[in-house]
Amino acid sequence: MELYARRKFANRLSAVGAVAATGIGLCALGLILATLLIQGVAGVNFDVFTRMTPPPGSAGGLLNAILGSAIMTLVGTLVATPIGILAGTFLAEFGRYSRIAAPTRFVVDILLSAPSIVIGLFVYEVMVISMGHFSAWAGALALGIIVIPVVVRTTEEMLRLVPDSLREAAVGLGAPRWKVVFLICYRAAQQGMVTGVLLAIARISGETAPLLFTALNNQFWSTDLNAPMANLPVVIFQFAMSPYNDWRQLAWTGALLITAFVLGLNVFARILSGLQTRQQRWK
Amino acid sequence: MAKQSTDLAGMIVAAPVKRADIGDAVARAATWIATVIVLILLAAILVSLAIGGRQAFAKFGFGFLTSVSWNPVTEEFGAFVPIYGTIVTSIVAMAVGIPVSFGIAMFLTELCPSWLKRPLGTAIELLAGIPSIIYGMWGLLVLAPFLGNNVYPWLIDVLGPLPLIGALFEGPPFGIGILTAGLILAIMVLPFIAAVIRDVFETVPPMLKESAYGLGATRWEVVWNVVLPYTRAGVIGGVMLGLGRALGETMAVTFVIGNAHQISASLLGPGNTISSTLANEFTEAVGDLYVSSLIALGLILFVITFIVLSIAKFMLSRLELRAGR
């Protein structure tokens, strides 16, 4: 009897522990989002989107930082996406069993979780030193390097979901392999591949560490990719660490903007990939 | 079946040599070049960091790893303090994060009512995507003052006088320091590890679990004696992935660690990690040796995370093999 009581007790205890862990975890994360929302919304106004980042102690907005982030995210994504998609295509189609496929998959896995600050260091070594100054190009490149593994991985996975019967049917009709891949498989995997790019954008839009030594920061309006450029994450870093209330308020607002953007993009990507899997189930 | 059909497709790919389709050759070459670019990226990062850090390694040799000095004025640099901070914050993060994520995963797979499963799982996955700077900022402006005012004084009073572990909880309660950094890291990797462990738990064949339940096992016994042994490699892999993130995380840590080049026995004292040192000092570093030492730190960080992530990958692939069988 005592054994049963002990087993029952252990079972109860574990259930309570699991519920408590879930509660604590969700509370901590909910608390972060709630603080962010309360502090951030207080500072959302027209100025944030129309004025430049202010000098210490005065009011201003985040316009140049938002613009800088948008430009660098866009350039980084545009440069990295084709490379990522082509490499993913090689891994899934042309070179699925190639000798370089397995090592590439390993490298992609490592790059997916590699510390982003190290990628910043790498770009500093390769670009900033050779150009002699910090620049938005370097920032965009650093972000692009983070995009590549995400896109490679999702492209490969999505192409592998395309049923082989589809490929065989196309080949049977006399289509060359490149037409099979680019006109048939791509179309079947389209939504999933777009999802991958969206997730990659979500990933880099909050990245701070790789921009610290590449794009640096800029207090003014600048669209020159060859010069340091303001960007939201680094501005948030600088402003949140400062003792000035105006700056801290802007940091909260900027943090709210980034989080809303990232979460929104994630939700959108999820809906898209949901569509994809549903279509496949119907087939 | 699937294997056979790909082989068939492979044969057909080989056939168009006769037709000499230029499109195939171009497509193959283009995708191959992109793959090689990805492949050499990792090596390029390693090599460039090694070149950047060679001056520091040449000057200090292996002593660089064990030296505790970090003095930009006399140009004496050693990596021990940041390495120590990196490892200790990650240990704290794992000590807090692993049990909680395990609890969450267990709740999601075994206890949760089915209507709650999807929304809760989705919420956890979404939270894993929040940028780390948000965690750091919240840590600095909300968590650190709270801990410094309410929790740490209590810890110092209650645990400080104890033998052995007492030394870990001494000193003034700043609120900023190694322990706070570890806690923020724990909160940050929590959704990530929980999501991986949940995925891994779901690979357990229902028949195994049902057999155990049929023999009269309690839920806890099923989780502990059936689910966990079956998924051990995957769970370790997931934890290692989380550890890899914690080791290399920059922003969540830099805000709250205090940025002090010192090793204190107390967890409440300020410290430094490799990534926070880089984030704080790199753009202001003057002198070749200083910059080189910082890059050498980056190389050390990359090598450490490389090893941890490789183990994670190995563990997870072992589970995949079994799931495929």
XYZ file of C-alpha atoms in Angstrom:
608
model
C 0.000 0.000 0.000
C 2.815 2.306 0.888
C 4.310 1.755 -2.561
C 1.101 2.848 -4.247
C 0.936 5.941 -2.108
C 4.515 6.807 -2.995
C 3.942 6.316 -6.721
C 0.768 8.354 -6.583
C 2.566 11.089 -4.720
C 5.429 11.162 -7.246
C 2.897 11.391 -10.034
C 1.030 14.258 -8.385
C 4.264 16.049 -7.633
C 5.445 15.810 -11.244
C 2.106 17.076 -12.541
C 2.203 20.033 -10.178
C 5.799 20.678 -11.161
C 5.008 20.619 -14.880
C 2.050 22.961 -14.484
C 4.104 25.276 -12.284
C 6.964 25.300 -14.807
C 4.566 26.178 -17.603
C 2.988 28.850 -15.440
C 6.317 30.392 -14.455
C 7.645 30.297 -18.006
C 4.562 31.832 -19.554
C 4.295 34.415 -16.775
C 7.882 35.554 -17.275
C 7.412 35.821 -21.014
C 3.975 37.417 -20.648
C 5.433 39.921 -18.216
C 8.076 40.945 -20.752
C 5.477 41.484 -23.454
C 3.171 43.342 -21.072
C 5.924 45.708 -19.897
C 6.928 46.275 -23.473
C 3.378 47.072 -24.481
C 2.688 49.416 -21.563
C 5.999 51.281 -21.751
C 6.125 51.283 -25.527
C 2.611 52.411 -26.324
C 3.045 55.400 -24.023
C 5.638 56.756 -26.432
C 3.968 55.991 -29.746
C 3.062 59.225 -31.433
C 3.458 61.008 -34.714
C 6.935 62.281 -33.873
C 8.370 58.771 -33.675
C 7.811 58.280 -37.386
C 8.585 61.799 -38.584
C 11.566 63.038 -36.572
C 15.215 62.047 -36.302
C 16.892 60.509 -33.265
C 17.470 63.357 -30.817
C 20.616 64.443 -28.964
C 20.546 63.552 -25.261
C 17.907 65.240 -23.198
C 15.595 66.397 -25.953
C 12.595 65.014 -27.742
C 12.698 63.411 -31.138
C 11.755 60.367 -33.135
C 13.175 57.251 -34.683
C 12.698 58.011 -38.385
C 16.334 57.661 -39.456
C 16.743 54.481 -37.423
C 13.617 52.900 -38.893
C 14.756 53.845 -42.388
C 18.263 52.515 -41.788
C 16.972 49.208 -40.465
C 14.620 48.877 -43.413
C 17.357 49.596 -45.957
C 19.894 47.214 -44.450
C 17.355 44.447 -43.912
C 16.200 44.826 -47.506
C 19.688 44.882 -49.007
C 20.855 41.983 -46.853
C 17.821 39.904 -47.778
C 18.105 40.732 -51.482
C 21.761 39.715 -51.590
C 21.408 36.567 -49.508
C 18.115 35.121 -50.692
C 19.234 34.069 -54.202
C 22.336 32.388 -52.788
C 20.267 30.650 -50.137
C 17.593 29.477 -52.552
C 20.117 28.209 -55.110
C 22.105 26.356 -52.456
C 18.901 24.879 -51.031
C 17.937 23.798 -54.536
C 21.284 22.079 -55.009
C 20.893 20.196 -51.723
C 17.357 19.067 -52.534
C 17.512 18.527 -56.296
C 20.732 18.581 -58.287
C 23.125 17.407 -55.622
C 21.031 15.615 -53.059
C 23.601 12.830 -52.765
C 26.585 14.897 -53.873
C 29.837 14.733 -51.968
C 29.534 18.339 -50.813
C 25.893 17.986 -49.710
C 26.480 16.494 -46.254
C 29.232 18.945 -45.253
C 27.102 21.837 -46.483
C 24.144 20.694 -44.384
C 26.458 20.555 -41.386
C 27.779 24.067 -42.076
C 24.218 25.360 -42.440
C 23.320 23.829 -39.073
C 26.275 25.497 -37.392
C 25.639 28.861 -39.050
C 21.985 28.736 -38.001
C 22.962 28.923 -34.347
C 26.386 30.561 -34.570
C 26.790 33.605 -32.317
C 25.777 36.595 -34.415
C 28.432 38.797 -32.842
C 31.089 36.574 -34.418
C 29.532 37.190 -37.812
C 29.835 40.897 -37.070
C 33.528 40.382 -36.298
C 33.992 38.465 -39.551
C 32.433 41.228 -41.641
C 34.518 43.783 -39.759
C 37.643 41.824 -40.679
C 36.650 41.347 -44.300
C 34.922 44.595 -45.173
C 35.306 47.363 -42.621
C 39.083 47.042 -42.414
C 39.558 46.866 -46.169
C 37.219 49.798 -46.798
C 38.684 51.739 -43.930
C 35.390 52.806 -42.407
C 32.080 51.490 -41.046
C 29.306 51.322 -43.601
C 25.742 50.249 -44.201
C 27.034 47.820 -46.854
C 28.941 45.967 -44.149
C 25.842 45.921 -41.936
C 23.730 44.568 -44.774
C 26.342 41.898 -45.522
C 26.407 40.795 -41.871
C 22.625 40.503 -41.872
C 22.770 38.658 -45.206
C 25.121 36.046 -43.762
C 22.508 35.368 -41.075
C 19.774 35.097 -43.717
C 21.598 32.521 -45.857
C 21.371 29.433 -43.590
C 17.705 30.078 -42.764
C 16.788 30.258 -46.456
C 18.950 27.261 -47.427
C 17.342 25.143 -44.750
C 13.707 26.010 -45.526
C 14.234 25.813 -49.296
C 15.701 22.334 -49.010
C 12.983 21.141 -46.647
C 10.183 22.542 -48.778
C 11.557 21.094 -52.025
C 11.870 17.710 -50.356
C 8.176 17.849 -49.499
C 7.378 17.982 -53.219
C 6.306 14.445 -54.154
C 8.657 12.610 -56.494
C 5.713 11.525 -58.622
C 5.390 15.169 -59.696
C 9.016 15.209 -60.855
C 8.653 11.884 -62.590
C 5.543 13.045 -64.397
C 7.362 16.125 -65.684
C 10.425 14.147 -66.703
C 8.139 11.641 -68.406
C 6.703 14.434 -70.526
C 10.214 15.190 -71.728
C 11.013 18.218 -69.593
C 14.721 18.754 -68.913
C 15.741 18.708 -65.292
C 16.054 22.481 -64.949
C 12.484 22.938 -66.127
C 11.340 20.284 -63.679
C 13.045 22.128 -60.839
C 12.371 25.747 -61.687
C 8.922 25.456 -63.241
C 7.395 22.496 -61.401
C 9.060 22.013 -58.024
C 9.450 25.724 -57.317
C 5.800 26.290 -58.005
C 4.788 23.453 -55.711
C 7.082 24.651 -52.914
C 6.501 28.370 -53.465
C 4.672 29.212 -50.267
C 7.096 27.327 -48.085
C 10.049 29.043 -49.671
C 8.462 32.468 -49.186
C 7.846 31.487 -45.562
C 11.544 30.793 -45.165
C 12.477 34.230 -46.455
C 9.924 35.874 -44.170
C 11.295 33.995 -41.157
C 14.789 35.086 -42.125
C 13.673 38.729 -42.287
C 12.037 38.351 -38.886
C 15.281 36.912 -37.570
C 17.518 39.748 -38.757
C 15.220 42.670 -38.050
C 16.020 42.448 -34.342
C 19.679 41.521 -34.657
C 21.903 43.982 -32.851
C 25.251 42.345 -32.290
C 26.342 42.016 -35.950
C 25.549 45.688 -36.602
C 27.612 47.055 -33.723
C 30.908 46.912 -35.597
C 29.640 47.066 -39.147
C 26.934 49.678 -39.674
C 27.741 51.369 -36.361
C 25.201 54.160 -35.892
C 24.380 57.563 -37.239
C 22.495 60.327 -35.568
C 21.319 61.833 -38.811
C 19.242 61.028 -41.860
C 21.412 59.068 -44.260
C 20.671 56.942 -47.287
C 24.333 56.570 -48.204
C 25.123 52.860 -48.072
C 28.810 53.698 -48.015
C 28.591 55.475 -44.667
C 27.575 54.455 -41.151
C 23.823 54.168 -40.890
C 21.397 54.444 -38.002
C 19.394 51.332 -37.207
C 16.722 50.522 -34.655
C 18.486 47.789 -32.642
C 21.692 49.752 -32.050
C 19.691 52.896 -31.251
C 17.669 50.902 -28.724
C 20.893 49.559 -27.207
C 22.365 53.043 -26.883
C 19.183 54.711 -25.645
C 18.154 52.024 -23.135
C 21.604 52.134 -21.490
C 21.428 55.922 -21.136
C 20.189 57.782 -18.082
C 17.969 60.175 -20.090
C 14.232 59.691 -19.868
C 13.492 60.847 -23.415
C 15.979 58.348 -24.775
C 14.666 55.513 -22.644
C 11.132 56.222 -23.773
C 12.249 56.086 -27.401
C 14.064 52.817 -26.683
C 10.868 51.244 -25.337
C 8.901 52.483 -28.316
C 11.531 51.184 -30.733
C 11.575 47.830 -28.936
C 7.798 47.638 -29.226
C 7.970 48.413 -32.955
C 10.562 45.689 -33.567
C 8.720 43.096 -31.495
C 5.404 43.860 -33.176
C 7.078 43.580 -36.579
C 8.841 40.313 -35.753
C 5.776 38.691 -34.186
C 3.558 39.888 -37.031
C 5.924 38.479 -39.625
C 6.110 35.164 -37.749
C 2.340 34.893 -37.586
C 2.041 35.725 -41.287
C 4.698 33.150 -42.183
C 2.881 30.570 -40.090
C -0.404 31.223 -41.879
C 1.361 30.921 -45.240
C 3.033 27.627 -44.377
C -0.282 26.413 -42.939
C -1.815 27.002 -46.367
C 0.990 25.012 -47.946
C 0.631 21.923 -45.758
C -3.137 21.986 -46.145
C -2.799 22.004 -49.924
C -0.470 19.058 -49.777
C -2.834 17.127 -47.595
C -5.560 17.606 -50.171
C -3.405 16.228 -52.953
C 9.763 3.287 -52.186
C 10.801 6.907 -51.895
C 14.431 5.940 -52.216
C 13.737 3.926 -55.324
C 11.923 6.727 -57.072
C 14.703 9.241 -56.395
C 17.158 6.803 -57.860
C 14.946 6.573 -60.893
C 14.894 10.364 -61.125
C 18.672 10.319 -60.738
C 19.030 8.003 -63.724
C 16.932 10.281 -65.805
C 19.037 13.263 -64.761
C 22.089 11.488 -66.016
C 20.441 10.756 -69.360
C 20.171 14.277 -70.908
C 23.903 14.263 -71.650
C 22.903 13.086 -75.090
C 20.571 16.017 -75.570
C 23.286 18.271 -74.163
C 20.737 20.531 -72.520
C 22.561 23.741 -71.787
C 19.851 24.727 -69.276
C 20.675 21.776 -67.071
C 24.356 22.553 -67.124
C 23.744 26.200 -66.212
C 21.279 25.363 -63.454
C 23.581 22.740 -61.995
C 26.566 25.083 -62.088
C 24.666 28.007 -60.551
C 23.293 25.983 -57.663
C 26.680 24.323 -57.164
C 28.429 27.687 -56.908
C 25.882 28.919 -54.350
C 26.401 25.747 -52.324
C 30.167 26.165 -52.371
C 29.757 29.769 -51.184
C 27.747 28.508 -48.194
C 30.233 25.717 -47.597
C 33.280 27.968 -47.450
C 31.525 30.615 -45.343
C 32.245 28.754 -42.118
C 35.876 28.193 -43.020
C 36.175 31.826 -44.080
C 34.876 32.991 -40.709
C 37.310 30.742 -38.840
C 40.270 31.764 -40.980
C 39.552 35.493 -40.831
C 39.175 35.382 -37.047
C 42.388 33.375 -36.748
C 44.206 35.947 -38.895
C 42.689 38.829 -36.919
C 43.654 37.255 -33.615
C 47.107 35.983 -34.590
C 48.862 38.988 -33.069
C 47.343 38.295 -29.681
C 48.082 34.580 -29.870
C 51.646 35.286 -30.985
C 52.244 37.707 -28.145
C 50.611 35.821 -25.298
C 50.652 32.221 -26.531
C 48.594 29.746 -24.571
C 48.832 32.072 -21.598
C 46.113 34.086 -23.314
C 43.598 31.452 -22.262
C 44.604 31.426 -18.607
C 45.614 35.007 -17.908
C 43.186 37.085 -15.874
C 44.625 40.495 -16.721
C 42.840 42.784 -19.132
C 44.624 46.077 -19.192
C 44.378 48.262 -22.297
C 46.906 50.731 -20.869
C 49.767 48.274 -20.384
C 48.439 46.130 -23.253
C 48.204 42.984 -21.158
C 45.318 40.832 -22.280
C 43.992 37.487 -21.131
C 40.821 35.652 -21.951
C 40.172 33.877 -18.688
C 37.745 36.364 -17.142
C 35.391 36.556 -20.141
C 35.575 32.787 -20.682
C 34.722 32.255 -17.013
C 31.787 34.684 -17.250
C 30.515 33.061 -20.428
C 30.557 29.601 -18.881
C 29.120 30.586 -15.501
C 26.219 32.593 -16.971
C 25.439 29.661 -19.257
C 25.549 27.218 -16.341
C 23.095 29.393 -14.411
C 20.895 29.655 -17.506
C 20.896 25.900 -17.994
C 20.353 25.139 -14.291
C 17.193 27.245 -14.351
C 16.176 26.712 -17.950
C 16.412 22.928 -18.315
C 14.000 21.890 -15.524
C 11.489 24.559 -16.484
C 11.590 23.708 -20.202
C 11.328 20.026 -19.349
C 8.249 20.828 -17.266
C 6.737 22.844 -20.105
C 7.419 20.063 -22.613
C 5.935 17.470 -20.287
C 2.879 19.643 -19.732
C 2.423 20.176 -23.463
C 2.731 16.519 -24.430
C 1.195 14.670 -21.488
C -0.987 16.876 -19.320
C -2.362 19.609 -21.491
C -6.013 19.398 -22.583
C -6.034 19.012 -26.346
C -7.833 22.306 -27.048
C -4.993 24.166 -25.324
C -2.168 22.248 -26.989
C -1.986 24.102 -30.269
C -2.387 27.676 -29.019
C 0.094 27.102 -26.192
C 2.610 25.398 -28.483
C 2.285 28.196 -31.017
C 2.717 30.856 -28.329
C 5.941 29.208 -27.132
C 7.293 28.996 -30.669
C 6.447 32.646 -31.324
C 8.157 33.711 -28.114
C 11.299 31.895 -29.261
C 11.462 34.424 -32.112
C 11.540 37.587 -29.997
C 14.833 39.450 -30.570
C 17.298 39.092 -27.734
C 17.726 42.841 -27.300
C 14.178 42.943 -25.928
C 15.133 40.463 -23.207
C 18.254 42.445 -22.368
C 16.431 45.730 -22.159
C 13.696 44.280 -19.973
C 16.382 42.725 -17.811
C 18.105 46.054 -17.288
C 15.080 48.247 -16.733
C 12.686 45.855 -14.971
C 14.235 42.618 -13.716
C 17.531 43.983 -12.346
C 15.962 46.688 -10.134
C 13.371 44.189 -8.907
C 15.966 41.539 -8.038
C 18.314 44.105 -6.517
C 15.630 45.553 -4.262
C 13.603 42.510 -3.336
C 15.288 39.200 -3.992
C 19.044 39.595 -3.640
C 19.019 41.170 -0.144
C 16.981 38.180 0.970
C 19.366 35.748 -0.734
C 22.320 37.440 0.959
C 20.630 37.258 4.365
C 19.421 33.693 4.104
C 21.971 31.880 1.932
C 25.012 34.107 2.524
C 25.900 32.787 6.006
C 25.654 29.129 4.924
C 28.902 27.205 4.537
C 30.087 26.280 1.024
C 27.313 27.811 -1.058
C 27.287 30.953 1.095
C 30.198 32.419 -0.832
C 28.056 32.437 -3.964
C 25.630 34.876 -2.398
C 27.700 37.601 -0.850
C 28.349 41.227 -1.519
C 26.156 44.221 -2.196
C 22.877 43.580 -4.046
C 23.409 45.698 -7.160
C 20.817 43.799 -9.119
C 23.247 43.711 -12.015
C 25.676 40.839 -12.291
C 26.356 37.253 -13.291
C 23.209 35.808 -11.699
C 20.881 38.320 -13.351
C 22.553 37.700 -16.704
C 22.120 33.956 -16.229
C 18.448 34.384 -15.333
C 17.775 36.542 -18.392
C 19.513 33.952 -20.540
C 17.360 31.259 -18.953
C 14.174 33.153 -19.801
C 15.456 33.700 -23.324
C 16.371 30.089 -24.136
C 13.298 28.736 -22.334
C 10.834 28.808 -25.245
C 13.534 27.537 -27.579
C 14.526 24.486 -25.524
C 10.911 23.763 -24.572
C 9.872 23.746 -28.232
C 12.678 21.351 -29.207
C 12.017 18.976 -26.299
C 8.303 18.975 -27.072
C 8.996 18.076 -30.717
C 11.318 15.316 -29.559
C 8.778 13.960 -27.047
C 6.222 13.730 -29.807
C 8.370 11.306 -31.759
C 7.731 8.611 -29.135
C 5.439 5.984 -30.698
C 2.071 6.060 -28.881
C 2.185 2.270 -28.685
C 5.181 2.397 -26.340
C 3.441 4.813 -24.001
C 0.155 2.948 -24.143
C 1.884 -0.310 -23.320
C 3.360 1.262 -20.211
C 0.013 2.772 -19.212
C -1.549 -0.626 -19.834
C 0.878 -2.185 -17.381
C -0.346 0.278 -14.787
C 2.415 2.865 -14.902
C 1.588 6.347 -13.678
C 2.025 9.329 -15.961
C 5.271 10.294 -14.290
C 6.616 6.755 -14.633
C 5.758 6.790 -18.322
C 7.583 10.086 -18.839
C 10.587 9.120 -16.742
C 10.984 5.466 -17.729
C 9.650 5.355 -21.285
C 9.582 8.770 -22.944
C 12.858 10.092 -21.570
C 15.018 7.006 -22.262
C 13.573 6.803 -25.785
C 14.288 10.458 -26.526
C 17.468 10.891 -24.500
C 19.683 11.776 -27.452
C 17.149 14.276 -28.765
C 16.660 15.950 -25.390
C 20.407 16.310 -24.936
C 20.609 17.672 -28.484
C 17.907 20.241 -27.750
C 19.597 21.290 -24.527
C 22.912 21.626 -26.352
C 21.277 23.814 -28.989
C 19.974 26.039 -26.204
C 23.398 26.036 -24.577
C 24.941 27.091 -27.887
C 22.592 30.057 -27.983
C 23.255 30.982 -24.371
C 27.031 30.868 -24.820
C 27.017 33.164 -27.821
C 24.212 35.491 -26.806
C 25.276 39.104 -26.791
C 22.485 41.576 -26.205
C 20.546 39.795 -23.470
C 23.750 39.599 -21.440
C 25.487 42.890 -22.208
C 22.694 44.948 -20.661
C 22.751 43.287 -17.261
C 26.170 41.780 -16.583
C 27.824 44.944 -15.341
C 30.814 44.804 -17.660
C 33.556 44.443 -15.070
C 36.761 42.538 -15.759
C 36.890 40.582 -12.561
C 36.128 37.166 -11.205
C 34.201 37.262 -7.991
C 33.216 34.189 -6.049
C 29.768 35.673 -5.584
C 27.187 35.185 -8.306
C 25.790 38.584 -7.420
C 28.934 40.405 -8.488
C 29.372 42.006 -11.902
C 31.386 40.202 -14.556
C 31.865 39.913 -18.267
C 31.273 37.400 -20.999
C 33.145 37.096 -24.283
C 30.284 38.551 -26.252
C 29.593 41.403 -23.835
C 33.286 42.328 -23.834
C 33.177 42.482 -27.616
C 29.964 44.493 -27.684
C 31.210 47.010 -25.141
C 34.820 47.459 -26.127
C 35.334 46.627 -29.773
C 34.390 49.934 -31.377
C 36.365 51.836 -28.767
C 39.452 49.649 -28.814
C 42.608 51.542 -29.672
C 45.788 49.810 -30.749
C 46.392 46.743 -32.867
C 47.056 44.391 -29.973
C 43.838 45.393 -28.211
C 41.742 44.808 -31.359
C 43.583 41.585 -32.068
C 42.932 40.321 -28.534
C 39.226 41.040 -28.929
C 39.115 39.169 -32.233
C 40.974 36.284 -30.586
C 38.204 36.267 -27.950
C 35.680 36.017 -30.769
C 37.558 33.050 -32.199
C 37.517 31.300 -28.812
C 33.762 31.891 -28.548
C 33.218 30.550 -32.049
C 35.246 27.423 -31.351
C 33.370 26.759 -28.085
C 29.943 27.146 -29.699
C 31.107 25.137 -32.716
C 31.917 22.188 -30.462
C 28.662 22.464 -28.512
C 26.553 22.779 -31.657
C 28.321 19.835 -33.310
C 27.458 17.665 -30.315
C 23.862 18.896 -30.515
C 23.687 18.068 -34.203
C 25.171 14.615 -33.632
C 22.704 13.852 -30.838
C 19.683 15.018 -32.816
C 20.724 13.053 -35.901
C 20.947 9.892 -33.814
C 17.331 10.372 -32.810
C 16.345 10.961 -36.430
C 17.973 7.693 -37.408
C 15.943 5.834 -34.836
C 12.707 7.611 -35.756
C 13.309 6.605 -39.364
C 13.747 2.948 -38.532
